[in-house]
mmCIF file with all atom_site columns, C-alpha atoms in Angstrom:
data_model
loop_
_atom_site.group_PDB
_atom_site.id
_atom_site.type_symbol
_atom_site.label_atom_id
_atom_site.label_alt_id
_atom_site.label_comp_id
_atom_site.label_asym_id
_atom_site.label_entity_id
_atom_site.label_seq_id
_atom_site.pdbx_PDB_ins_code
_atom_site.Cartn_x
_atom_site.Cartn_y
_atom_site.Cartn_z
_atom_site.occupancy
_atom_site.B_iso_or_equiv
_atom_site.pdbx_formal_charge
_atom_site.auth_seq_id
_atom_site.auth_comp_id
_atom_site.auth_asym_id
_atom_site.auth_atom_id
_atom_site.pdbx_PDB_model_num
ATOM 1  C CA . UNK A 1 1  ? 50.521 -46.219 88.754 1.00 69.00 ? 1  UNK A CA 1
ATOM 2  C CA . UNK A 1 2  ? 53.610 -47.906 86.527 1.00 76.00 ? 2  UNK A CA 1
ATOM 3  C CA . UNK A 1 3  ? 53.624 -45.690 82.948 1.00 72.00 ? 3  UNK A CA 1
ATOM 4  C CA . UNK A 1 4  ? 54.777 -48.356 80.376 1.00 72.00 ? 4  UNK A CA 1
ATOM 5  C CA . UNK A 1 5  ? 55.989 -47.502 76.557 1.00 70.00 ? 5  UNK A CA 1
ATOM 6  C CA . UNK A 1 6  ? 53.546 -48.842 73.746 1.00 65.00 ? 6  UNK A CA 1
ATOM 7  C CA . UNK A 1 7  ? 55.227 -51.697 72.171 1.00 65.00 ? 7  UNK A CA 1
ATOM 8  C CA . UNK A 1 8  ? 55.655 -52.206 68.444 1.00 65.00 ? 8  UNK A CA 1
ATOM 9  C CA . UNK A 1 9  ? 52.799 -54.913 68.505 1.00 68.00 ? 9  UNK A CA 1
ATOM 10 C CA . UNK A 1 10 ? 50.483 -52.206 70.379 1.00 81.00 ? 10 UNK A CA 1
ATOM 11 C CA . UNK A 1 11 ? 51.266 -49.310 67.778 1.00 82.00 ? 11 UNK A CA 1
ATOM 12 C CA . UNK A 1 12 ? 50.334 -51.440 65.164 1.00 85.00 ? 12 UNK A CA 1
ATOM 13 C CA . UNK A 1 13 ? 46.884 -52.533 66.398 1.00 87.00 ? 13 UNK A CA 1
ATOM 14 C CA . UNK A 1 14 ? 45.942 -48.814 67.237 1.00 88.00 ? 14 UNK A CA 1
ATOM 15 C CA . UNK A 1 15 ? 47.405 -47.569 63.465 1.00 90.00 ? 15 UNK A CA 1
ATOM 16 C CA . UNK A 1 16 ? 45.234 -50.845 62.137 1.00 91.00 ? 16 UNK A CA 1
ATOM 17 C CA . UNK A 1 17 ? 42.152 -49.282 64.178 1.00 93.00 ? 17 UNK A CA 1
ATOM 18 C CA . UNK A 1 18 ? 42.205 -46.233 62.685 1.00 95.00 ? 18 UNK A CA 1
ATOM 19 C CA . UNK A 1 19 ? 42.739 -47.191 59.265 1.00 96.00 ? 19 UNK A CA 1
ATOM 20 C CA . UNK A 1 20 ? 39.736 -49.543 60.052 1.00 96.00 ? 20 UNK A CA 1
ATOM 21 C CA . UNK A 1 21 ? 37.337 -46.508 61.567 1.00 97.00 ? 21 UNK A CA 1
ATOM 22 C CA . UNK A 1 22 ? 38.571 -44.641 58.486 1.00 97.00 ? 22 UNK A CA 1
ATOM 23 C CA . UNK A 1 23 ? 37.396 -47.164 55.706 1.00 97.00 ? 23 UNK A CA 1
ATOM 24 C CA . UNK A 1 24 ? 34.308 -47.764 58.156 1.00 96.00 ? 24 UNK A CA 1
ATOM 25 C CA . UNK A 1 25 ? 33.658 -43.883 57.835 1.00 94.00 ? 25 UNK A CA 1
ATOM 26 C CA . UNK A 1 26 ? 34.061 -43.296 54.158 1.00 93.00 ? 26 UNK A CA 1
ATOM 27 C CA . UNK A 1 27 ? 32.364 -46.434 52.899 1.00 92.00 ? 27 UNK A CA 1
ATOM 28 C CA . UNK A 1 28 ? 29.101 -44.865 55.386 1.00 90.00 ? 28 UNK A CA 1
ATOM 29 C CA . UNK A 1 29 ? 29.531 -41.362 53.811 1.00 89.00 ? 29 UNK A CA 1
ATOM 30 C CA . UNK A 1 30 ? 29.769 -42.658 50.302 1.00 86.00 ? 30 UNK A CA 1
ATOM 31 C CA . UNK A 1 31 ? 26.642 -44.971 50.730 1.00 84.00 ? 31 UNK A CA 1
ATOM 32 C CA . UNK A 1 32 ? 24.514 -42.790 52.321 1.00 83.00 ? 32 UNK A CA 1
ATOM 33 C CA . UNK A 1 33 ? 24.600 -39.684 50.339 1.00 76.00 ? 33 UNK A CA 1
ATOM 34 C CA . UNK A 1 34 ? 22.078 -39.169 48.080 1.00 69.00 ? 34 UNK A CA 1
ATOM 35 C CA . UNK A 1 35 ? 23.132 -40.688 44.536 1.00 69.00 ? 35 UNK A CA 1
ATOM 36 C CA . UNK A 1 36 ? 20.166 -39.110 42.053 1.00 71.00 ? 36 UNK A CA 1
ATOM 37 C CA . UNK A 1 37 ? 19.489 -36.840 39.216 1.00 68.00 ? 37 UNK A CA 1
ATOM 38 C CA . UNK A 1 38 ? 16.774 -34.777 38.654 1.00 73.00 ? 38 UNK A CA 1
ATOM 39 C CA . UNK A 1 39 ? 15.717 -35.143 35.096 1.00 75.00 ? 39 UNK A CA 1
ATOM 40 C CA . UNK A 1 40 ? 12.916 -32.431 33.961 1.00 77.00 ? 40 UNK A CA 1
ATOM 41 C CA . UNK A 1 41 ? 11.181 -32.619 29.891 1.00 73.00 ? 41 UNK A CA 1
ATOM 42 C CA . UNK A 1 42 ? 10.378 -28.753 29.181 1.00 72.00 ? 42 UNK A CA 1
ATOM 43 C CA . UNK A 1 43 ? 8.720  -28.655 25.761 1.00 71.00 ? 43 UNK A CA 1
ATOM 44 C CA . UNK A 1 44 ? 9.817  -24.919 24.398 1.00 72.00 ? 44 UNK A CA 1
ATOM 45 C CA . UNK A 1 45 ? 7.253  -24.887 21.610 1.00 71.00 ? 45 UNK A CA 1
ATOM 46 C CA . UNK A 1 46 ? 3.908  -26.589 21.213 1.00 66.00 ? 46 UNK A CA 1
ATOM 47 C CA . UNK A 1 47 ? 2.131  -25.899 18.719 1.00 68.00 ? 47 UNK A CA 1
ATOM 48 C CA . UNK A 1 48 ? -2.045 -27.062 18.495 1.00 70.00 ? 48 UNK A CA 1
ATOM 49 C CA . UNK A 1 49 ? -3.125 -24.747 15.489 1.00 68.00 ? 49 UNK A CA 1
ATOM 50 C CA . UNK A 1 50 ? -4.032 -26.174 12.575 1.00 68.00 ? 50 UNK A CA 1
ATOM 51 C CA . UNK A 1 51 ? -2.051 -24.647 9.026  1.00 60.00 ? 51 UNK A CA 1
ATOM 52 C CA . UNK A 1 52 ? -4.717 -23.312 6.342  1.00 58.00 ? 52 UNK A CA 1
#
């Protein structure tokens, strides 16, 4: 088995792959978390009666 040095051109695709993966990774997190707000109405005073 011959053990050769990475090359310039061979550094840069595996850098490029990574950066790619990375992108690839955030853009998945990003779109699949959950992107909603609860929204509740709570009357505090309801009032049926009736003044005299």
């Amino acid at each position: 088995m011959k053990i050769e040095k990475l090359g310039k051109n061979h550094r840069k695709e595996v850098i490029g792959g990574l950066i790619l993966i990375s992108v690839i990774g955030v853009l998945a997190f990003n779109l699949t978390t959950a992107k909603y707000q609860g929204i509740e109405d709570i009357e505090l005073v309801t009032c049926n009666r009736k003044h005299k």
